[in-house]
Tab-separated table of C-alpha atoms in Angstrom:
chain	number	residue	atom	x	y	z
A	1	VAL	CA	76.030	21.307	83.907
A	2	SER	CA	76.953	17.901	85.555
A	3	LEU	CA	78.172	19.587	88.683
A	4	SER	CA	74.990	21.552	89.190
A	5	THR	CA	73.040	18.019	88.600
A	6	GLN	CA	74.867	16.328	91.240
A	7	GLN	CA	74.637	19.408	93.712
A	8	THR	CA	70.829	19.336	93.331
A	9	ARG	CA	69.210	17.795	96.261
A	10	ARG	CA	65.478	16.493	95.850
A	11	TYR	CA	62.876	16.862	98.640
A	12	SER	CA	60.550	14.095	99.618
A	13	ALA	CA	57.645	14.873	101.714
A	14	PRO	CA	57.789	13.001	104.940
A	15	THR	CA	56.429	9.611	104.578
A	16	ASP	CA	54.701	9.707	107.965
A	17	SER	CA	52.834	12.626	109.916
A	18	ALA	CA	55.531	12.679	112.742
A	19	ILE	CA	55.976	16.277	113.967
A	20	PRO	CA	59.325	17.146	114.716
A	21	PRO	CA	60.055	17.247	118.675
A	22	ASN	CA	61.031	20.863	118.703
A	23	LYS	CA	57.552	21.408	117.159
A	24	ALA	CA	55.514	19.537	119.263
A	25	LYS	CA	55.118	22.178	121.784
A	26	TYR	CA	53.226	24.296	119.319
A	27	VAL	CA	50.294	21.686	118.650
A	28	PRO	CA	47.449	21.772	121.131
A	29	THR	CA	46.582	18.557	123.170
A	30	GLU	CA	43.097	19.945	123.814
A	31	GLY	CA	40.947	23.041	123.174
A	32	THR	CA	37.947	24.892	123.664
A	33	TYR	CA	35.932	25.244	120.382
A	34	PRO	CA	32.893	27.782	119.298
A	35	LYS	CA	29.265	26.346	119.557
A	36	GLY	CA	27.716	25.452	116.167
A	37	PHE	CA	30.999	24.901	114.355
A	38	VAL	CA	31.679	21.405	112.984
A	39	VAL	CA	34.733	20.658	111.161
A	40	GLY	CA	35.996	17.411	109.118
A	41	SER	CA	38.490	16.095	106.723
A	42	ALA	CA	39.060	13.533	103.952
A	43	HIS	CA	41.569	12.129	101.767
A	44	ALA	CA	41.192	12.561	98.098
A	45	GLN	CA	44.567	12.181	96.661
A	46	VAL	CA	44.548	15.638	95.410
A	47	LYS	CA	48.388	15.353	94.781
A	48	ALA	CA	49.008	11.997	93.285
A	49	SER	CA	51.981	11.407	95.372
A	50	ASN	CA	49.696	11.946	98.727
A	51	THR	CA	48.532	8.338	99.349
A	52	LYS	CA	47.658	8.427	102.880
A	53	PHE	CA	46.973	11.807	104.340
A	54	ASP	CA	43.735	13.855	104.423
A	55	ASP	CA	44.111	16.798	101.931
A	56	LEU	CA	40.169	17.951	102.176
A	57	ALA	CA	38.776	19.786	104.816
A	58	LEU	CA	35.474	21.421	105.700
A	59	ILE	CA	34.754	23.850	108.338
A	60	ALA	CA	31.006	24.780	108.700
A	61	SER	CA	28.436	26.411	110.757
A	62	GLU	CA	25.440	24.169	111.761
A	63	THR	CA	23.383	27.630	111.030
A	64	PRO	CA	24.024	30.282	108.569
A	65	CYS	CA	26.392	32.855	109.715
A	66	SER	CA	28.207	36.158	108.948
A	67	ALA	CA	31.555	36.160	107.399
A	68	ALA	CA	34.455	38.161	106.326
A	69	LEU	CA	37.342	37.575	104.192
A	70	VAL	CA	40.549	38.969	103.317
A	71	THR	CA	42.428	37.933	100.324
A	72	THR	CA	45.789	38.238	98.385
A	73	GLN	CA	46.283	41.476	96.349
A	74	ASN	CA	48.490	39.457	93.865
A	75	HIS	CA	46.932	40.557	90.453
A	76	PHE	CA	47.278	36.528	89.583
A	77	GLN	CA	44.294	35.416	91.929
A	78	ALA	CA	43.899	31.903	92.227
A	79	ALA	CA	40.389	30.345	90.914
A	80	PRO	CA	39.012	29.851	94.596
A	81	VAL	CA	40.016	33.447	95.727
A	82	SER	CA	38.007	35.002	92.772
A	83	VAL	CA	34.894	32.496	93.239
A	84	SER	CA	34.987	33.014	97.148
A	85	LYS	CA	35.131	36.737	96.476
A	86	LYS	CA	32.045	36.497	94.316
A	87	ILE	CA	30.179	34.506	96.777
A	88	MET	CA	31.050	37.052	99.560
A	89	PHE	CA	29.752	39.914	97.371
A	90	GLN	CA	26.689	38.373	95.850
A	91	HIS	CA	25.318	37.126	99.299
A	92	GLN	CA	26.628	40.293	101.171
A	93	SER	CA	28.564	38.304	103.648
A	94	LYS	CA	25.351	36.881	105.015
A	95	SER	CA	24.040	33.381	105.423
A	96	ILE	CA	27.435	31.783	104.624
A	97	ARG	CA	27.917	28.230	105.568
A	98	GLY	CA	31.483	27.639	105.833
A	99	VAL	CA	34.550	26.999	103.616
A	100	VAL	CA	35.908	23.893	101.943
A	101	ILE	CA	39.327	23.575	101.581
A	102	ASN	CA	41.721	21.209	99.562
A	103	SER	CA	45.631	21.188	99.863
A	104	GLY	CA	48.209	19.592	97.079
A	105	CYS	CA	46.940	22.012	94.191
A	106	ALA	CA	46.439	25.663	94.317
A	107	ASN	CA	43.973	26.025	91.537
A	108	ALA	CA	45.817	28.809	90.398
A	109	VAL	CA	46.512	30.039	86.849
A	110	THR	CA	44.111	27.544	85.665
A	111	GLY	CA	41.667	30.037	83.762
A	112	LYS	CA	38.065	29.455	83.433
A	113	GLY	CA	38.248	25.809	83.755
A	114	GLY	CA	40.112	26.346	87.109
A	115	ARG	CA	37.212	28.610	88.051
A	116	GLU	CA	34.693	25.915	87.286
A	117	ASP	CA	36.327	23.695	89.403
A	118	ALA	CA	36.335	26.028	92.217
A	119	MET	CA	32.746	26.509	91.876
A	120	ARG	CA	31.951	22.757	91.569
A	121	MET	CA	33.598	22.061	94.737
A	122	ALA	CA	32.168	24.842	96.535
A	123	LYS	CA	28.707	24.033	95.022
A	124	LEU	CA	28.537	20.193	95.774
A	125	THR	CA	29.839	20.649	99.374
A	126	HIS	CA	27.177	23.694	100.056
A	127	ASP	CA	24.097	21.214	98.637
A	128	LEU	CA	25.344	18.482	101.026
A	129	LEU	CA	25.711	20.609	103.853
A	130	ASN	CA	22.530	22.169	103.300
A	131	LYS	CA	21.211	18.638	102.862
A	132	ARG	CA	22.408	17.993	106.330
A	133	ASN	CA	21.362	21.020	107.956
A	134	PRO	CA	18.243	22.783	105.774
A	135	SER	CA	18.637	26.585	106.070
A	136	PRO	CA	15.625	28.620	106.304
A	137	HIS	CA	17.601	31.507	104.583
A	138	ASP	CA	18.547	29.265	101.747
A	139	LYS	CA	15.368	27.463	100.232
A	140	SER	CA	16.513	27.350	96.878
A	141	ALA	CA	19.649	25.822	97.429
A	142	GLU	CA	17.866	23.104	99.319
A	143	VAL	CA	15.809	22.214	96.576
A	144	GLU	CA	18.851	22.151	94.219
A	145	ALA	CA	20.682	20.005	96.773
A	146	LYS	CA	17.923	17.422	96.503
A	147	GLU	CA	18.041	17.284	92.808
A	148	SER	CA	21.512	17.127	92.270
A	149	VAL	CA	21.766	14.258	94.865
A	150	LYS	CA	19.136	12.772	92.944
A	151	GLU	CA	20.774	13.010	89.815
A	152	GLY	CA	24.313	12.328	91.049
A	153	THR	CA	25.671	15.185	89.331
A	154	VAL	CA	26.345	18.890	89.950
A	155	GLN	CA	25.466	21.168	86.972
A	156	ILE	CA	27.501	24.470	86.495
A	157	ALA	CA	25.545	27.280	85.258
A	158	GLU	CA	26.580	28.685	81.621
A	159	ASP	CA	27.915	31.834	83.268
A	160	ASP	CA	31.057	30.440	85.145
A	161	GLN	CA	30.571	33.170	87.761
A	162	ASP	CA	27.213	32.629	88.839
A	163	VAL	CA	27.415	31.704	92.428
A	164	SER	CA	23.654	32.340	93.415
A	165	ALA	CA	22.897	29.177	94.616
A	166	ILE	CA	26.732	28.588	96.505
A	167	ARG	CA	26.951	30.069	100.284
A	168	THR	CA	29.862	27.912	100.976
A	169	LEU	CA	33.634	29.420	100.302
A	170	VAL	CA	36.487	27.283	98.861
A	171	MET	CA	40.096	27.649	99.210
A	172	SER	CA	43.027	25.677	97.758
A	173	THR	CA	47.010	25.433	98.230
A	174	GLY	CA	49.554	23.546	96.746
A	175	VAL	CA	51.249	23.713	93.072
A	176	ILE	CA	50.251	26.482	90.729
A	177	GLY	CA	49.257	26.097	87.344
A	178	GLN	CA	47.718	22.710	87.505
A	179	ARG	CA	44.117	21.567	87.232
A	180	LEU	CA	42.306	19.980	90.168
A	181	PRO	CA	41.544	16.384	90.021
A	182	ILE	CA	37.946	17.486	90.331
A	183	ASP	CA	36.291	14.009	90.050
A	184	ARG	CA	38.317	12.598	92.639
A	185	ILE	CA	37.547	15.574	95.123
A	186	GLU	CA	33.997	15.291	94.147
A	187	ALA	CA	33.959	11.820	94.712
A	188	LYS	CA	35.033	12.479	98.314
A	189	ILE	CA	33.087	15.450	99.443
A	190	PRO	CA	30.364	13.307	100.501
A	191	THR	CA	32.795	11.495	102.805
A	192	LEU	CA	34.137	14.856	103.774
A	193	VAL	CA	30.632	16.150	105.010
A	194	GLU	CA	29.933	12.741	106.953
A	195	SER	CA	33.018	13.369	108.787
A	196	LEU	CA	31.880	16.370	110.386
A	197	GLY	CA	32.398	16.833	114.230
A	198	ASN	CA	33.392	19.345	117.217
A	199	THR	CA	35.844	17.392	119.039
A	200	HIS	CA	39.780	18.582	119.315
A	201	ASP	CA	40.423	15.536	117.230
A	202	HIS	CA	38.038	16.966	114.529
A	203	TRP	CA	39.782	20.169	114.545
A	204	LEU	CA	43.304	19.071	114.685
A	205	ARG	CA	42.605	16.514	111.792
A	206	SER	CA	41.181	19.486	109.761
A	207	ALA	CA	43.876	21.674	110.546
A	208	ARG	CA	46.448	19.042	109.373
A	209	ALA	CA	44.388	18.435	106.222
A	210	ILE	CA	45.055	21.934	104.808
A	211	CYS	CA	48.968	21.669	105.125
A	212	THR	CA	51.206	21.279	102.536
A	213	THR	CA	54.921	21.497	103.481
A	214	ASP	CA	54.171	22.584	106.940
A	215	THR	CA	55.637	20.490	109.765
A	216	PHE	CA	53.042	20.684	112.137
A	217	PRO	CA	49.313	21.678	112.338
A	218	LYS	CA	48.348	24.990	113.311
A	219	LEU	CA	45.391	25.373	115.650
A	220	LEU	CA	44.394	27.667	118.354
A	221	SER	CA	41.331	28.099	120.625
A	222	ARG	CA	40.631	30.470	123.413
A	223	GLN	CA	37.484	31.848	125.216
A	224	PHE	CA	36.676	35.584	126.302
A	225	THR	CA	33.912	37.617	127.422
A	226	LEU	CA	32.268	40.884	126.213
A	227	PRO	CA	31.166	43.507	128.613
A	228	SER	CA	27.418	43.619	127.439
A	229	TYR	CA	26.849	39.913	127.866
A	230	PRO	CA	27.754	39.255	131.317
A	231	GLY	CA	27.735	35.425	132.375
A	232	ILE	CA	28.610	34.284	128.840
A	233	THR	CA	31.855	33.088	127.707
A	234	PHE	CA	32.520	32.947	124.102
A	235	SER	CA	34.973	30.762	121.896
A	236	ILE	CA	37.258	31.637	119.409
A	237	ALA	CA	39.157	28.851	117.490
A	238	GLY	CA	41.199	29.044	114.283
A	239	MET	CA	43.510	27.321	111.967
A	240	THR	CA	46.229	28.315	109.391
A	241	LYS	CA	48.813	26.723	107.436
A	242	GLY	CA	51.715	28.099	105.664
A	243	ALA	CA	55.455	27.487	105.173
A	244	GLY	CA	56.860	28.775	101.861
A	245	MET	CA	55.383	31.406	99.525
A	246	ILE	CA	54.731	33.754	102.684
A	247	HIS	CA	54.548	37.397	102.671
A	248	PRO	CA	50.907	38.092	102.763
A	249	ASN	CA	49.524	41.538	102.040
A	250	MET	CA	45.794	40.773	102.246
A	251	ALA	CA	43.103	43.285	102.302
B	1	THR	CA	50.573	30.115	100.646
B	2	LEU	CA	48.744	31.276	103.725
B	3	LEU	CA	45.229	30.152	104.543
B	4	GLY	CA	43.244	31.004	107.711
B	5	VAL	CA	39.918	30.146	108.965
B	6	ILE	CA	38.698	31.520	112.257
B	7	CYS	CA	35.142	30.797	113.989
B	8	THR	CA	33.610	32.442	116.866
B	9	ASP	CA	30.201	31.856	118.519
B	10	ALA	CA	30.059	35.645	119.422
B	11	PRO	CA	27.195	37.705	117.630
B	12	ILE	CA	29.007	39.942	115.185
B	13	GLN	CA	27.355	42.015	112.751
B	14	LYS	CA	28.610	41.631	109.433
B	15	THR	CA	29.877	44.883	108.658
B	16	ALA	CA	31.505	44.958	112.016
B	17	LEU	CA	33.116	41.556	111.204
B	18	ARG	CA	34.659	42.861	108.084
B	19	THR	CA	36.340	45.879	109.808
B	20	LEU	CA	37.575	43.553	112.473
B	21	LEU	CA	39.010	41.008	110.188
B	22	SER	CA	40.664	43.905	108.306
B	23	THR	CA	42.260	45.576	111.285
B	24	ALA	CA	43.441	42.436	112.791
B	25	THR	CA	45.009	40.969	109.580
B	26	ASN	CA	47.007	44.214	109.449
B	27	SER	CA	48.794	43.883	112.402
B	28	SER	CA	49.063	39.985	112.233
B	29	PHE	CA	49.292	38.063	108.949
B	30	ASN	CA	50.308	41.119	107.093
B	31	ARG	CA	53.424	41.606	109.435
B	32	ILE	CA	54.958	38.067	108.633
B	33	THR	CA	57.343	37.035	106.001
B	34	VAL	CA	59.283	33.964	105.480
B	35	ASP	CA	60.684	34.322	101.739
B	36	GLY	CA	59.219	37.737	100.605
B	37	ASP	CA	57.020	35.907	97.798
B	38	THR	CA	53.127	37.027	97.805
B	39	SER	CA	51.118	33.935	97.075
B	40	THR	CA	48.153	33.707	94.668
B	41	ASN	CA	45.947	31.914	97.251
B	42	ASP	CA	46.369	33.734	100.288
B	43	SER	CA	43.112	34.030	101.983
B	44	VAL	CA	41.792	34.242	105.601
B	45	ALA	CA	38.019	33.783	106.235
B	46	LEU	CA	36.043	34.829	109.585
B	47	PHE	CA	33.057	33.099	110.625
B	48	ALA	CA	30.661	34.416	113.411
B	49	ASN	CA	27.543	32.359	114.161
B	50	GLY	CA	26.415	33.910	117.425
B	51	MET	CA	25.479	30.779	118.809
B	52	ALA	CA	26.713	31.509	122.387
B	53	ALA	CA	24.214	34.016	122.558
B	54	PRO	CA	21.384	33.162	120.466
B	55	GLY	CA	18.639	35.854	119.953
B	56	SER	CA	20.966	38.715	121.098
B	57	ASP	CA	21.902	41.869	119.445
B	58	VAL	CA	25.120	41.863	117.960
B	59	VAL	CA	28.611	43.575	118.097
B	60	ARG	CA	28.186	46.167	116.030
B	61	LEU	CA	29.963	48.635	113.722
B	62	ASN	CA	28.637	51.535	114.991
B	63	HIS	CA	30.034	50.915	117.932
B	64	LEU	CA	26.937	51.043	120.598
B	65	ASN	CA	26.343	48.933	123.332
B	66	ARG	CA	23.091	47.158	123.561
B	67	ALA	CA	21.550	49.690	125.926
B	68	GLU	CA	22.687	52.521	123.572
B	69	LEU	CA	20.823	51.309	120.518
B	70	PRO	CA	17.710	53.647	119.753
B	71	THR	CA	14.301	52.053	119.587
B	72	ARG	CA	12.788	50.693	116.467
B	73	GLY	CA	12.272	53.451	114.456
B	74	ALA	CA	13.831	56.224	115.953
B	75	SER	CA	17.119	58.028	114.421
B	76	LEU	CA	20.524	57.969	116.049
B	77	PRO	CA	22.374	60.875	116.576
B	78	PRO	CA	25.249	61.573	114.483
B	79	ARG	CA	27.882	61.825	117.274
B	80	LYS	CA	26.810	58.622	118.709
B	81	LEU	CA	27.908	56.837	115.608
B	82	GLU	CA	31.266	57.741	116.351
B	83	LYS	CA	31.534	56.173	119.603
B	84	GLN	CA	33.187	52.785	120.151
B	85	SER	CA	31.472	50.379	122.237
B	86	GLU	CA	33.304	48.335	124.731
B	87	ASP	CA	32.097	45.061	123.109
B	88	TYR	CA	33.617	46.173	119.659
B	89	LYS	CA	36.932	47.544	121.309
B	90	GLU	CA	37.211	43.958	123.321
B	91	MET	CA	36.362	41.985	120.416
B	92	ASN	CA	39.033	43.627	118.419
B	93	LYS	CA	41.642	43.190	121.138
B	94	VAL	CA	40.792	39.306	121.208
B	95	LEU	CA	40.806	38.925	117.526
B	96	THR	CA	44.068	40.851	116.813
B	97	SER	CA	45.906	39.073	119.982
B	98	PHE	CA	44.417	35.571	118.312
B	99	MET	CA	45.450	36.170	114.988
B	100	GLU	CA	48.720	37.318	115.996
B	101	ASP	CA	49.531	34.130	117.454
B	102	LEU	CA	48.267	32.087	114.746
B	103	ALA	CA	50.663	34.074	112.403
B	104	LYS	CA	53.574	33.574	114.447
B	105	LEU	CA	53.002	29.754	113.920
B	106	ILE	CA	53.412	30.293	110.479
B	107	VAL	CA	56.822	31.978	110.909
B	108	ARG	CA	57.900	29.318	113.305
B	109	ASP	CA	57.164	26.588	110.505
B	110	GLY	CA	58.650	28.518	107.580
B	111	GLU	CA	60.408	26.159	105.066
B	112	GLY	CA	63.451	24.967	106.577
B	113	ALA	CA	63.533	27.535	109.306
B	114	THR	CA	65.526	26.992	112.442
B	115	LYS	CA	65.043	30.603	114.001
B	116	PHE	CA	62.115	32.864	114.741
B	117	VAL	CA	63.021	36.457	114.326
B	118	THR	CA	61.158	39.620	115.514
B	119	VAL	CA	62.318	42.952	113.663
B	120	ARG	CA	61.274	45.741	115.512
B	121	VAL	CA	61.515	49.517	114.106
B	122	THR	CA	61.235	52.210	116.366
B	123	LYS	CA	61.742	56.104	116.168
B	124	ALA	CA	60.797	56.475	112.309
B	125	ASP	CA	58.857	59.413	110.892
B	126	ASN	CA	55.425	57.353	110.790
B	127	HIS	CA	54.461	53.804	111.154
B	128	THR	CA	54.434	53.181	107.444
B	129	ALA	CA	57.935	54.201	107.059
B	130	ALA	CA	58.814	51.790	110.009
B	131	HIS	CA	56.880	49.099	108.312
B	132	VAL	CA	58.774	49.535	105.126
B	133	VAL	CA	62.378	49.316	107.131
B	134	ALA	CA	61.565	46.230	109.102
B	135	ASN	CA	60.143	44.510	105.874
B	136	SER	CA	63.398	45.420	104.023
B	137	ILE	CA	65.454	43.651	106.855
B	138	ALA	CA	62.708	40.689	107.219
B	139	THR	CA	63.183	39.910	103.513
B	140	SER	CA	66.757	40.287	103.033
B	141	ALA	CA	68.417	36.995	101.912
B	142	LEU	CA	71.785	37.751	103.315
B	143	VAL	CA	70.533	38.790	106.905
B	144	LYS	CA	68.339	35.667	106.845
B	145	THR	CA	71.161	33.561	105.816
B	146	ALA	CA	73.640	35.228	108.396
B	147	LEU	CA	71.060	34.265	111.022
B	148	TYR	CA	70.930	30.681	110.023
B	149	GLY	CA	74.739	30.719	110.196
B	150	LYS	CA	74.567	32.336	113.604
B	151	ASP	CA	76.715	35.224	112.178
B	152	ALA	CA	76.018	38.787	113.937
B	153	ASN	CA	76.452	40.375	110.572
B	154	TRP	CA	74.668	43.852	111.439
B	155	GLY	CA	76.495	45.254	108.349
B	156	ARG	CA	73.722	43.579	106.439
B	157	ILE	CA	71.160	44.939	108.397
B	158	LEU	CA	72.246	48.471	108.087
B	159	CYS	CA	72.495	47.839	104.559
B	160	ALA	CA	68.832	46.586	104.211
B	161	ILE	CA	67.883	49.773	106.051
B	162	GLY	CA	69.704	51.830	103.810
B	163	TYR	CA	67.838	50.604	100.460
B	164	ALA	CA	64.605	50.133	102.094
B	165	PRO	CA	62.177	51.815	99.160
B	166	GLY	CA	60.749	55.015	99.280
B	167	ASN	CA	62.432	56.058	102.437
B	168	THR	CA	63.507	59.472	103.123
B	169	CYS	CA	63.642	59.154	107.059
B	170	ILE	CA	67.024	57.229	107.216
B	171	ARG	CA	69.679	59.298	109.266
B	172	PRO	CA	72.667	57.080	109.253
B	173	ASN	CA	74.210	59.101	112.330
B	174	GLN	CA	71.093	58.689	114.375
B	175	THR	CA	70.505	54.953	113.665
B	176	SER	CA	71.061	52.178	116.409
B	177	VAL	CA	70.670	48.520	116.172
B	178	SER	CA	70.811	45.831	118.960
B	179	PHE	CA	70.073	42.215	119.524
B	180	ILE	CA	67.376	41.539	122.110
B	181	PRO	CA	67.999	38.064	123.584
B	182	ALA	CA	65.125	35.860	124.140
B	183	ASP	CA	66.132	34.980	127.715
B	184	GLY	CA	65.415	38.365	128.944
B	185	SER	CA	69.274	39.254	129.270
B	186	GLU	CA	70.594	42.753	128.344
B	187	GLU	CA	70.518	43.869	124.644
B	188	LEU	CA	73.591	43.587	122.795
B	189	LYS	CA	74.146	47.137	121.126
B	190	LEU	CA	75.733	46.369	117.505
B	191	LEU	CA	75.595	50.220	116.272
B	192	VAL	CA	74.848	53.280	118.325
B	193	ASN	CA	74.185	56.332	116.550
B	194	GLY	CA	75.689	55.257	113.465
B	195	GLU	CA	79.201	54.217	115.479
B	196	PRO	CA	80.050	50.539	115.417
B	197	GLN	CA	80.435	49.222	119.004
B	198	ALA	CA	82.823	46.822	120.052
B	199	VAL	CA	80.750	43.648	119.838
B	200	ASP	CA	81.288	40.781	122.384
B	201	GLU	CA	81.478	37.877	119.777
B	202	ALA	CA	81.007	35.361	122.541
B	203	ARG	CA	78.161	37.047	123.603
B	204	ALA	CA	76.658	37.586	120.198
B	205	ALA	CA	77.009	33.630	119.491
B	206	THR	CA	75.255	32.721	122.526
B	207	ILE	CA	72.358	35.026	121.588
B	208	LEU	CA	72.388	33.671	118.041
B	209	GLU	CA	72.341	30.326	119.267
B	210	MET	CA	68.645	30.650	120.670
B	211	GLU	CA	65.548	30.058	118.672
B	212	ASP	CA	64.095	33.069	119.283
B	213	LEU	CA	65.893	36.483	118.607
B	214	GLU	CA	64.914	40.152	118.449
B	215	ILE	CA	66.348	42.879	116.279
B	216	LEU	CA	65.815	46.276	117.541
B	217	VAL	CA	66.484	49.270	115.092
B	218	LYS	CA	66.097	52.847	116.301
B	219	LEU	CA	66.030	55.359	113.504
B	220	SER	CA	65.989	58.579	115.114
B	221	ASN	CA	66.764	60.561	118.321
B	222	LYS	CA	64.045	63.166	117.814
B	223	GLU	CA	61.094	63.259	120.251
B	224	LYS	CA	58.695	63.874	117.426
B	225	ASP	CA	59.566	60.548	115.583
B	226	VAL	CA	57.307	57.854	116.821
B	227	GLY	CA	56.801	55.464	114.028
B	228	GLU	CA	56.969	51.788	115.026
B	229	ALA	CA	56.452	48.762	113.364
B	230	THR	CA	57.163	44.920	114.119
B	231	VAL	CA	57.633	42.130	111.381
B	232	TYR	CA	57.977	38.283	112.048
B	233	THR	CA	60.307	36.637	110.034
B	234	CYS	CA	62.697	33.416	110.154
B	235	ASP	CA	66.295	32.590	108.862
B	236	PHE	CA	66.702	31.159	105.550
B	237	SER	CA	68.492	27.711	105.242
B	238	HIS	CA	69.742	25.076	102.836
B	239	GLU	CA	66.695	23.116	103.500
B	240	TYR	CA	64.397	25.837	101.984
B	241	VAL	CA	66.227	25.408	98.574
B	242	THR	CA	65.774	21.809	98.971
B	243	ILE	CA	62.196	21.908	99.461
B	244	ASN	CA	61.236	24.548	96.698
B	245	GLY	CA	63.967	23.210	94.081
B	246	ASP	CA	61.462	20.405	92.952
B	247	TYR	CA	58.220	21.682	94.548
B	248	ARG	CA	56.272	21.041	91.258
B	249	THR	CA	57.755	17.845	90.068
């Protein structure tokens, strides 16, 4: 026992955000980003040891948009996975506003309380997004947004799966089996919404905020054309994260 | 955990968006592995707001170009529903390529990884069988530690092929394995039709020094066997254990 204890090496998260020199070539210094999308990030200290780096990200469309979602087929689906699937199903993939993401805690295997946390996170973000850009398709949510902002709280419906007023998806990544520090997250969501912008720097900071043990943010953007739209250049941009527990089988 | 968010300003109908994402996922994110563990949280979302062409028709699942769409109230001939529009095909190509590049970035940043490894399996009974074999190699801890140690231990690759689950298409005397160097130089044949080759260890060491490597497996010599699959993986280092030994605490 003594020997194995001595052999254990402890991991410490990097104390700065320096990207290893051999990975720097994968981080873009500029990009072309799709019109009408804004992204942002904020620091909520989801993981207690993270005192410095942004761990909340928001990717949103200025107008409600079509969405598609693939998720893990692991039978123990995390709370944000089941909540996001429910939102997509309820609204038939239409008029979705975006997605709010936290790193540092996966909100997985956290039961009913975890689902409530995921819904609170999605609902407050959606309400504030709607306040920022009122949507003609989402009048009820707009009214609720005014009320929740006035009261300073977000109420959760008794049915923990009632997502009728939520059109923003939610994702989480990090440690499994721990509850989200939802109060800290909610306190920072207004800052997150205020941080929204569409520059390369916004996209890069947002890509970094979803990282866990990743050594570099993963962000790509590209332009393309479609045969039926002569003279129009479209853009696509994407961010991803992942370093360990990686063997996706999504559907 | 893998998370991904993709946004485009192209106008895409929601049903088309779903099939586009599903198709592209199967040839990108579902083709990578770092440690063989499937997360509770893996999610990829695709958003399309049509802002680059507001007010226009959309890329549709029914595969018709705008000019081919029926006028309001008219019915659509069933055979036209089968037709793939050029828009749909192009969007599929763009999205698949884009998502493959995003997926590869994850493998390059696998915890503790020092190598990016492409495992390509050809001449299997079908694509599914090829995928199973490629996965078996790409998730083998012993193959991955050998790659980290720059050891051309092709015996472990053969071992992983041999125990690939549910596979009856393995014919040891028709199986060939090669390393394809990242610098474009000639492949290094390790096994041809089940017979081990005299391996130039110095050349093998040079190839394994490179960050990128391809392992090419040919399962058959028969013309009819056209199953192919590619899986992207990385090596397995001490650092992986260090990072994950106390991830929670």
